[in-house]
Tab-separated table of C-alpha atoms in Angstrom:
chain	number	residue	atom	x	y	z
P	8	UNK	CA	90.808	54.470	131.298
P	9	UNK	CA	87.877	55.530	129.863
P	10	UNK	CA	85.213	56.192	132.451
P	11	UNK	CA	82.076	57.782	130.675
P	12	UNK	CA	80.250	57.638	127.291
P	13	UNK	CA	81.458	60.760	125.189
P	14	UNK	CA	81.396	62.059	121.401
P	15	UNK	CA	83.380	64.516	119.134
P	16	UNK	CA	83.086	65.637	115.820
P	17	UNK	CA	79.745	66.394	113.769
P	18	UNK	CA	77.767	64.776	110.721
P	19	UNK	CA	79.048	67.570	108.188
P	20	UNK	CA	80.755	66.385	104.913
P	21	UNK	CA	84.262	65.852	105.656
P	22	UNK	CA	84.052	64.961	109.227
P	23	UNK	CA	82.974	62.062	111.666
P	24	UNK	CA	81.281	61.395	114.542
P	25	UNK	CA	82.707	59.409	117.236
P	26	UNK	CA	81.413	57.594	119.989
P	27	UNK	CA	83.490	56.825	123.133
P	28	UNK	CA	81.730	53.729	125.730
P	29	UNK	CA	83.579	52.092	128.656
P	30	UNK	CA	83.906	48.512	127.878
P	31	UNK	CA	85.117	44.998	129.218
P	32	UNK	CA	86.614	45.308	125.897
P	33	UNK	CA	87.544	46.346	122.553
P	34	UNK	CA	85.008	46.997	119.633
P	35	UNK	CA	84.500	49.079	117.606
P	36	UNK	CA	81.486	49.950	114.757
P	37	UNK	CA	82.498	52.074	111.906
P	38	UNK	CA	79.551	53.068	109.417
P	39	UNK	CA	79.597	54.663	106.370
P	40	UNK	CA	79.794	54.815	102.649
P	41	UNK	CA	83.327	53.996	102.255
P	42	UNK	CA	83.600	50.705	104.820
P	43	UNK	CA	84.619	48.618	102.554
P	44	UNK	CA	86.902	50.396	101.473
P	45	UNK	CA	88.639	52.277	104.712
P	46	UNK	CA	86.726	49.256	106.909
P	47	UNK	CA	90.774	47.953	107.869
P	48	UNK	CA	92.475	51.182	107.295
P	49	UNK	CA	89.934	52.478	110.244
P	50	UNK	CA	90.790	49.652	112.402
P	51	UNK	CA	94.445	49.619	112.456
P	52	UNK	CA	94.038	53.846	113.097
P	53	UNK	CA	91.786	53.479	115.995
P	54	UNK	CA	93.894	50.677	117.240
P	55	UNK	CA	97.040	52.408	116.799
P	56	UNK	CA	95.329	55.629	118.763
P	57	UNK	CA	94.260	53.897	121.481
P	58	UNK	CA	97.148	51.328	121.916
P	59	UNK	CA	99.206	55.159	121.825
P	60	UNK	CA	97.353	56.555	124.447
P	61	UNK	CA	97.440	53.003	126.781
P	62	UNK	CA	93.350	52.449	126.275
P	63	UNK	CA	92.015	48.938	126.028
P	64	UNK	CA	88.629	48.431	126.622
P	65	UNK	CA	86.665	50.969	124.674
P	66	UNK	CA	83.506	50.176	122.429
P	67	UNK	CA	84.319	53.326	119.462
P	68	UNK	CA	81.726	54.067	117.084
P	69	UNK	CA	82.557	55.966	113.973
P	70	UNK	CA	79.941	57.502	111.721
P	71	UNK	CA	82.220	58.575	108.768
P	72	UNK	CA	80.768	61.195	106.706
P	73	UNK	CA	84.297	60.889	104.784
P	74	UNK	CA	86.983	62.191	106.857
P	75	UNK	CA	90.344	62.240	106.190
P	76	UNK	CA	92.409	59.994	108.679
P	77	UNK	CA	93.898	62.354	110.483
P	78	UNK	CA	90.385	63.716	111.064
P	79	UNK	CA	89.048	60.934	112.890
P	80	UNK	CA	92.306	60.251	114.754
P	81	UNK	CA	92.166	63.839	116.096
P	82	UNK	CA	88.389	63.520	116.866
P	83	UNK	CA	89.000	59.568	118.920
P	84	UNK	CA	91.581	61.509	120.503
P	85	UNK	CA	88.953	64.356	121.612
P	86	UNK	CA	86.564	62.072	122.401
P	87	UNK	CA	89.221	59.765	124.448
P	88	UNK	CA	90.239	62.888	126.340
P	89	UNK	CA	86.186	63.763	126.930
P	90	UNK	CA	85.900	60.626	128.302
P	91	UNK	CA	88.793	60.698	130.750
P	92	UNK	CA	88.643	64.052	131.774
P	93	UNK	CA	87.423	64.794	135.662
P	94	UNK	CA	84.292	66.258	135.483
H	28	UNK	CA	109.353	87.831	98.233
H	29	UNK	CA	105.573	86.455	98.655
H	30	UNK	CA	102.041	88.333	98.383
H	31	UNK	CA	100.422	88.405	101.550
H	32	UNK	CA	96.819	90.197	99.905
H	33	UNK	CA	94.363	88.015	101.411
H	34	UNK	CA	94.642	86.021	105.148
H	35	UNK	CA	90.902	83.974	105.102
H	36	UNK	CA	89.917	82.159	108.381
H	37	UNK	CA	88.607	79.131	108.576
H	38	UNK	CA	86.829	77.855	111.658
H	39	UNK	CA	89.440	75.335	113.669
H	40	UNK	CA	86.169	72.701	114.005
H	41	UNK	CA	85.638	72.347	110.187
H	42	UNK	CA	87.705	69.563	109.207
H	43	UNK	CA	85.739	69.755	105.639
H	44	UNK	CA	87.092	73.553	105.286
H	45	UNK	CA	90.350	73.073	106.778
H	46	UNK	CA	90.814	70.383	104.312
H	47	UNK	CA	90.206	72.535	101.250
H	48	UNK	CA	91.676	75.675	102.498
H	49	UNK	CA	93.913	76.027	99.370
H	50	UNK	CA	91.152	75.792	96.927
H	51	UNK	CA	90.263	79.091	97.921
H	52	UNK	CA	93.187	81.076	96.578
H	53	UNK	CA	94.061	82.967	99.544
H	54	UNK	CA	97.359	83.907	100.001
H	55	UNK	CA	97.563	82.985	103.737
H	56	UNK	CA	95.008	80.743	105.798
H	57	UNK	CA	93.871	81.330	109.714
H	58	UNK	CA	92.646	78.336	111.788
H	59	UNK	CA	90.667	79.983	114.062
H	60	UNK	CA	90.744	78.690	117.826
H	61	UNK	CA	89.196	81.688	118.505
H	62	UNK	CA	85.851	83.329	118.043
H	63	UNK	CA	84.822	80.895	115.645
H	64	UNK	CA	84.509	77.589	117.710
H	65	UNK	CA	82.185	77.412	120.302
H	66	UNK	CA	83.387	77.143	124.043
H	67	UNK	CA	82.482	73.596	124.486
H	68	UNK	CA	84.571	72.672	121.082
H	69	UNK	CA	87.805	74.233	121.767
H	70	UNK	CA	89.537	70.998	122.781
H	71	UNK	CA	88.540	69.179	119.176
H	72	UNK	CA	89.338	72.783	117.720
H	73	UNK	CA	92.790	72.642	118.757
H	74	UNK	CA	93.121	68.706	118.354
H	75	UNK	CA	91.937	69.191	114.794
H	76	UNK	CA	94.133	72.170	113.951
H	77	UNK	CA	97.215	70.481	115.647
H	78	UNK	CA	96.054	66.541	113.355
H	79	UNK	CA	96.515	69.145	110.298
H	80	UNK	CA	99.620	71.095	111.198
H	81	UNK	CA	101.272	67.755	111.925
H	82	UNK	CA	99.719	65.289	108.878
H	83	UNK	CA	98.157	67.410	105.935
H	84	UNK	CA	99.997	69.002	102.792
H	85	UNK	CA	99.159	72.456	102.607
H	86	UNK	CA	101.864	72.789	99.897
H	87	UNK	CA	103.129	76.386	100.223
H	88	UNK	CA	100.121	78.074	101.759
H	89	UNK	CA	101.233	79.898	104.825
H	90	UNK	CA	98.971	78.530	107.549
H	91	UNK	CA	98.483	81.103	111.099
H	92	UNK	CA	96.501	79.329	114.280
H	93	UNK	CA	95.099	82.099	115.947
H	94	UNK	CA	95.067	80.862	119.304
H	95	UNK	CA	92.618	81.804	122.104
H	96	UNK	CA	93.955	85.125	124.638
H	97	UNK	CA	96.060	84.492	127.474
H	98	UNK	CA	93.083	85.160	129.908
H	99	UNK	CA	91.313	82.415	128.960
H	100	UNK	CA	91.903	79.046	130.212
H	101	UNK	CA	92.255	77.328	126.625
H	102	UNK	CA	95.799	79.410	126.134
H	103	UNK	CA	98.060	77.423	127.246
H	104	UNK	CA	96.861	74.111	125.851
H	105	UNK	CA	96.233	75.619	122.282
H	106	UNK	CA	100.041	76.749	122.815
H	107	UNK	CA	101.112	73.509	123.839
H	108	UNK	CA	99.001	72.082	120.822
H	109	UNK	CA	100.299	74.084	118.155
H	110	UNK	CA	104.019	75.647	118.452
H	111	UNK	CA	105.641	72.254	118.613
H	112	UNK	CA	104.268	72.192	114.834
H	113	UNK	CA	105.609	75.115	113.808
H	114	UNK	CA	102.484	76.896	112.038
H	115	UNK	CA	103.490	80.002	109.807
H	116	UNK	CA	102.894	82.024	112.598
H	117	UNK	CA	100.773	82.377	116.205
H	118	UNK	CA	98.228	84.950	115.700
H	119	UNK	CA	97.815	86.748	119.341
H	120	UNK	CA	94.334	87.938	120.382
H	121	UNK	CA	93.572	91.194	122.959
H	122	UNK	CA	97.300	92.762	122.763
H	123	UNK	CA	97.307	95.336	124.613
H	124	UNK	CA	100.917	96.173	125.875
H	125	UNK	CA	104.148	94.994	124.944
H	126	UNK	CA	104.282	92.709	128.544
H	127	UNK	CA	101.695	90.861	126.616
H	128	UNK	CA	103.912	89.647	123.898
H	129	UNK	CA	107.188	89.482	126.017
H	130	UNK	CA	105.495	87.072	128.775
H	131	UNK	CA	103.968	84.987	125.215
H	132	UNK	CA	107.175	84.958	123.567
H	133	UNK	CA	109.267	83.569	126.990
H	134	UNK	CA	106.185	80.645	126.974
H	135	UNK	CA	106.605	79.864	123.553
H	136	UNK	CA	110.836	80.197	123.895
H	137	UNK	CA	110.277	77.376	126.566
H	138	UNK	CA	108.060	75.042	124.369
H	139	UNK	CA	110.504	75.479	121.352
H	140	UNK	CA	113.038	74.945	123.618
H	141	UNK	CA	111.545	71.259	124.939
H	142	UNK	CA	110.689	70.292	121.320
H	143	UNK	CA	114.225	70.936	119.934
H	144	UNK	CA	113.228	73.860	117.797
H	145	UNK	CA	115.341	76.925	117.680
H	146	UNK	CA	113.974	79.442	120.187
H	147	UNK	CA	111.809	82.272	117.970
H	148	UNK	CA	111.145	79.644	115.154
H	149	UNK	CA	107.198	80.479	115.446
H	150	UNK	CA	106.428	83.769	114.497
H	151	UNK	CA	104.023	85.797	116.601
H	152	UNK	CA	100.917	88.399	114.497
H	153	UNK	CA	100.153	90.629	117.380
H	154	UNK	CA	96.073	91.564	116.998
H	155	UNK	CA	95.541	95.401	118.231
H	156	UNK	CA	91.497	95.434	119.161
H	157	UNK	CA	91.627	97.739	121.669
H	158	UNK	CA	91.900	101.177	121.780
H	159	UNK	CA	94.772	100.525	124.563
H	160	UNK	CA	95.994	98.315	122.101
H	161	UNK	CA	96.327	100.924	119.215
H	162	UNK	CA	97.904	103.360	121.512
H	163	UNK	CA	100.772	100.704	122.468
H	164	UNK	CA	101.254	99.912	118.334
H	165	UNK	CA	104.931	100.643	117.763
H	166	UNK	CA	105.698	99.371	122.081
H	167	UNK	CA	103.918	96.064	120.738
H	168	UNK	CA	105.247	95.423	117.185
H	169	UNK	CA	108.567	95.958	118.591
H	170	UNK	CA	108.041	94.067	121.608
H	171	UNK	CA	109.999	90.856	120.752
H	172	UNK	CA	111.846	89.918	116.870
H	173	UNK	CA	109.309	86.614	116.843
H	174	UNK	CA	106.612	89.883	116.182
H	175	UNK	CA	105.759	89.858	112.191
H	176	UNK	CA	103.205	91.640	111.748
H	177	UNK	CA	99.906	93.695	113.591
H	178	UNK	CA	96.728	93.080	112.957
H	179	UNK	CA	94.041	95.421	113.300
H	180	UNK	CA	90.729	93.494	115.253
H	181	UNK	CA	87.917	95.826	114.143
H	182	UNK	CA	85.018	94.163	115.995
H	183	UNK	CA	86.236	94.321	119.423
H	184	UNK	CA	87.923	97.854	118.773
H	185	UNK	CA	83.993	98.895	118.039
H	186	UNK	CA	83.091	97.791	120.873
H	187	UNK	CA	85.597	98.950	122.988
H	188	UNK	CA	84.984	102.152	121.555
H	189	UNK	CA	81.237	102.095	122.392
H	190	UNK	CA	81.016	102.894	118.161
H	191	UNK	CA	79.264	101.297	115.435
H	192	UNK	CA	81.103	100.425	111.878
H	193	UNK	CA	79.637	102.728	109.068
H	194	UNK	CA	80.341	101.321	105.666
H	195	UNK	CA	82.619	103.847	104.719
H	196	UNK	CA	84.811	102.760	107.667
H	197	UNK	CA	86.084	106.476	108.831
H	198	UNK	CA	86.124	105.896	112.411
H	199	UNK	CA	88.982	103.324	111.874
H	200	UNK	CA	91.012	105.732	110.207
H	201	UNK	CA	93.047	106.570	113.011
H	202	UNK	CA	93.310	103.110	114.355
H	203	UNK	CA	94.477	102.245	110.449
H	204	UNK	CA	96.895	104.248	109.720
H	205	UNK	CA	98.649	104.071	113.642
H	206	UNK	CA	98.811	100.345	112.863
H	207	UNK	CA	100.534	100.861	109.454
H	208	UNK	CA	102.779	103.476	110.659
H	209	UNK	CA	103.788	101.235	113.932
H	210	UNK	CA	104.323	98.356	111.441
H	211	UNK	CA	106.223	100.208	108.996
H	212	UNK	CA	108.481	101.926	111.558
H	213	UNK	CA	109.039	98.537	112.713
H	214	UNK	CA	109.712	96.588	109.655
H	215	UNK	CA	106.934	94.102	109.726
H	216	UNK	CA	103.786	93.817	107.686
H	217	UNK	CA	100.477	95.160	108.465
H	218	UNK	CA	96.885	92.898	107.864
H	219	UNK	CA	93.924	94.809	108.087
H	220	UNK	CA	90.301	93.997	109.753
H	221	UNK	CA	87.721	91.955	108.326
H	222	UNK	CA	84.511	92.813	106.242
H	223	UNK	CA	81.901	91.449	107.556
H	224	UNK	CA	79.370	92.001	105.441
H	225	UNK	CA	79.795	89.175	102.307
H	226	UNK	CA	76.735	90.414	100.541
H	227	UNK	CA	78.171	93.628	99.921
H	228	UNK	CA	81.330	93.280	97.673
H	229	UNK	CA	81.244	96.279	96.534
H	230	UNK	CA	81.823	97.675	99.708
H	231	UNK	CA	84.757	95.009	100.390
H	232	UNK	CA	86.332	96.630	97.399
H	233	UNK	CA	86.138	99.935	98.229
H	234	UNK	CA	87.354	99.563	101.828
H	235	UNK	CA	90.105	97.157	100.482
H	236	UNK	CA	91.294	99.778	97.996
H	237	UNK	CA	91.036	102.525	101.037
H	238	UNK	CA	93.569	100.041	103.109
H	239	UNK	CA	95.831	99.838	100.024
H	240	UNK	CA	96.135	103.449	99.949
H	241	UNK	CA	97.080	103.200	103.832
H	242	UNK	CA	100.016	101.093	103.349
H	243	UNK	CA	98.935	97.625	104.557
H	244	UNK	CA	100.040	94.497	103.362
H	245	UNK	CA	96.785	92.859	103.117
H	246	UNK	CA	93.539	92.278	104.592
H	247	UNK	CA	91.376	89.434	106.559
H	248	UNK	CA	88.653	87.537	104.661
H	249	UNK	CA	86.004	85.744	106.496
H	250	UNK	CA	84.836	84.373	103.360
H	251	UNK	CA	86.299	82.594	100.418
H	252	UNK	CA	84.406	84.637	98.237
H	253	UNK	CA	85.677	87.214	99.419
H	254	UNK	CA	88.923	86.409	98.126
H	255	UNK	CA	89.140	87.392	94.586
H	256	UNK	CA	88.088	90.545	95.710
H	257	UNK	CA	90.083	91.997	97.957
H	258	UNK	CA	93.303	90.671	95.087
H	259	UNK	CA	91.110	92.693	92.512
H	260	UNK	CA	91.438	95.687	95.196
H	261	UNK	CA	95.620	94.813	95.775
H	262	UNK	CA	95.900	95.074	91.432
H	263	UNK	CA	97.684	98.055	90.697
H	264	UNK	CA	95.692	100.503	88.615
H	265	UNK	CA	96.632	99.563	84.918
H	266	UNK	CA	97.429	102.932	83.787
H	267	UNK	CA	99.935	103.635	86.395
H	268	UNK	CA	102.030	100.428	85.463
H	269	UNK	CA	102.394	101.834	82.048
H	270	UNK	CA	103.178	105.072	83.629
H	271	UNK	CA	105.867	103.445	85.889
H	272	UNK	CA	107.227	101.931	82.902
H	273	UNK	CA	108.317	104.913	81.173
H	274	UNK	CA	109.266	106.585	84.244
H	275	UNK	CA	112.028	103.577	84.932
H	276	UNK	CA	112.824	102.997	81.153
H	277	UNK	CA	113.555	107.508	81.123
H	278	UNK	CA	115.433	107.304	83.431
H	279	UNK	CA	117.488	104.315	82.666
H	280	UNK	CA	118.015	106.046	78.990
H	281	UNK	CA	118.660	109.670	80.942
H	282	UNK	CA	121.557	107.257	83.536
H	283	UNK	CA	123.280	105.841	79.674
H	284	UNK	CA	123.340	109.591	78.727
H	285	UNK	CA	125.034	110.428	81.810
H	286	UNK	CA	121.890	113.393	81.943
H	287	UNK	CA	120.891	113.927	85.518
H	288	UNK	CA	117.609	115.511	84.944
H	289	UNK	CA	114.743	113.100	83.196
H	290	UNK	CA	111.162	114.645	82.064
H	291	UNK	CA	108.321	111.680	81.372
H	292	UNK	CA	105.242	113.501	79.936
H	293	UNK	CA	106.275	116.608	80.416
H	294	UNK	CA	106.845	116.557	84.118
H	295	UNK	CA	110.181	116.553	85.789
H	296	UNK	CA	111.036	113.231	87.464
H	297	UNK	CA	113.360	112.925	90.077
H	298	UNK	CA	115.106	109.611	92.563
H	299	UNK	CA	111.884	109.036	95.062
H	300	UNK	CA	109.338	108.891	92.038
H	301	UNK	CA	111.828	106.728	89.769
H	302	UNK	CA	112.220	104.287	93.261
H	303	UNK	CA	108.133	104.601	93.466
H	304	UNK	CA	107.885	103.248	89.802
H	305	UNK	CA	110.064	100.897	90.325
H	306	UNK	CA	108.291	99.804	93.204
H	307	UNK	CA	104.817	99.399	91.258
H	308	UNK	CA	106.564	97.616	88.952
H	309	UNK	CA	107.724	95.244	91.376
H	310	UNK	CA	104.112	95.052	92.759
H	311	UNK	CA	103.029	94.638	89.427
H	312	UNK	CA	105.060	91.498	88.610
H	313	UNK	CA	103.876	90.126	92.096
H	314	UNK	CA	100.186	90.591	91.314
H	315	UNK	CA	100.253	88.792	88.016
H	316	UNK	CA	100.335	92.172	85.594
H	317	UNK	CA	103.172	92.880	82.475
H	318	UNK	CA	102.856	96.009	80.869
H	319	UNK	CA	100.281	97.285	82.984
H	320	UNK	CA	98.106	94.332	81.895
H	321	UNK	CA	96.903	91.124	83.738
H	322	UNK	CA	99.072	88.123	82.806
């Protein structure tokens, strides 16, 4: 479960920045150039991650400065693990 | 048989980098978990570097992880992280004795050994940086068969010197060529220290052609640019090709003859020369060059 805010990744080309928030429930906010595009692609990944890991409610934000997929899986996953982890 | 001239690192927390890591032309790439991510990244480092073991095409590019030293706390997990996908090779900070690599290689034994993969699969590149290190060369390279190759760490072998780099690199002489014989004696390759200085190419290329001369199999970039350069520095001399070339085709007429002596340009050849030119013939053809000349 996650239990605090947290973030991974950076704004640099290639990469994304993701935003972890305890939630009542799912939701998630992806911005960027491509959304139309990788809008549904991005949602079935971070779905898939989470429903992987046994997280439900999460609010992810995703500011995609055109990362490959298994970018932003690998930073959710940081971020998940941020959030998680005893402090 | 492959060219291992160039191994460039690329920081583990730059996706964007990682991504275009065979753009570059290296021979070899390095994720570095290392010095170059910042101790409150090393978790997305290694989740990063394991997302593009496991899901990216590299296509044939040899791709090393060095992982952080077994006294920090981030060893294990960057283990755990990255043998199960079977990188090109571990690269091993701080080695210092052989009981370094052996107590490594029975951790990463186990993990092969829980993910189904033959036991030694992932090949260890021991990193001397110490002058304890250099001493223990031939002890370390020979330390376990997953060991493929030293690497000489220049910056912390400064420091643990209490010496400062000069550009003409003399101090590391010693530490140089004891690497290179170790690695020779032992059958493995040899990768040399990085130049740190990427506004001085010239000096790249001189030091690169010095570590030639030594016997190493190639050196560390930490800069694509840097690249081309040090596989300028690997090209055999042009000269010499053509050289080796009449030296091999003399003494393949001398061999029809049934003549046991062979003369090229007036000198007396004999068997270790003839192997030599055959040699930088072979090194030739890996490099790119025919008849001496670039291809």
């Amino acid at each position: 479960m996650v239990v605090r805010m947290a973030q991974a990744g950076t704004l640099e080309s290639a990469d994304c920045l993701v935003t972890v928030v305890p939630a009542e429930e799912f939701g998630l906010d992806y911005r960027g150039g491509n959304r139309k595009l990788f809008g549904e692609r991005t949602r079935k990944l971070v779905l898939e991650t989470l429903d992987r890991h046994g997280f439900s409610g999460v609010q992810v934000t995703i500011r995609d400065q055109g990362a490959l997929e298994l970018v932003i899986r690998a930073r959710l996953e940081t971020a998940l693990k941020r959030a998680t982890a005893e402090a | 048989m492959r060219t291992m001239r160039s191994m460039l690192y690329i920081p583990g927390n730059s996706p964007g980098m990682i991504q275009n890591a065979a753009v570059f032309g290296a021979d070899m790439v390095m994720i570095d978990l290392e010095d170059a991510v910042a101790l409150s990244e090393k978790d997305a480092a290694r989740d990063i570097a394991a997302g593009f073991l496991r899901d990216y095409d590299f296509g044939d590019l040899p791709v090393v992880v060095r992982i952080n030293g077994a006294d920090t706390p981030h060893f294990e997990a960057d283990l755990e992280a990255i043998v199960p996908l079977k990188p090109f090779a571990v690269r091993l900070p701080k080695c210092q004795s052989p009981a370094d690599v052996t107590t490594v290689d029975a951790r990463m034994g186990e993990i092969e050994g829980r993910f189904a993969l033959p036991v030694g699969a992932v090949p260890i590149h021991a990193m001397l940086e110490s002058a304890l290190g250099i001493e223990n060369a031939y002890a370390i390279a020979t330390a376990s068969s997953r060991v493929k190759a030293l690497t000489l760490g220049g910056q912390d072998l400064t420091a643990d010197l209490g010496i400062q780099k000069t550009r003409d690199g003399w101090e590391f002489f010693y530490a140089r060529s004891r690497v290179v014989m170790a690695a020779k004696a032992a059958g493995i390759d040899a990768f040399d220290t990085v130049w740190t200085d990427f506004n001085d190419p010239e000096g790249l290329f001189r030091e690169t052609r010095q570590i030639v001369e030594l016997g190493f199999t190639g050196k560390a970039a930490i800069h694509p640019s840097q690249v081309e350069i040090i596989h300028r520095a690997f090209r055999p001399d042009a000269k010499e090709v053509r050289k080796a070339e009449r030296i091999v085709a003399a003494a393949l007429e001398a061999e029809r003859q049934g003549r046991g002596v062979v003369a090229v340009d007036g000198k007396m050849v004999d068997g270790p020369i003839i192997a030599r030119a055959r040699h930088l013939i072979d090194l030739a053809g890996l490099y790119g060059m025919e008849g001496g000349e670039a291809r």
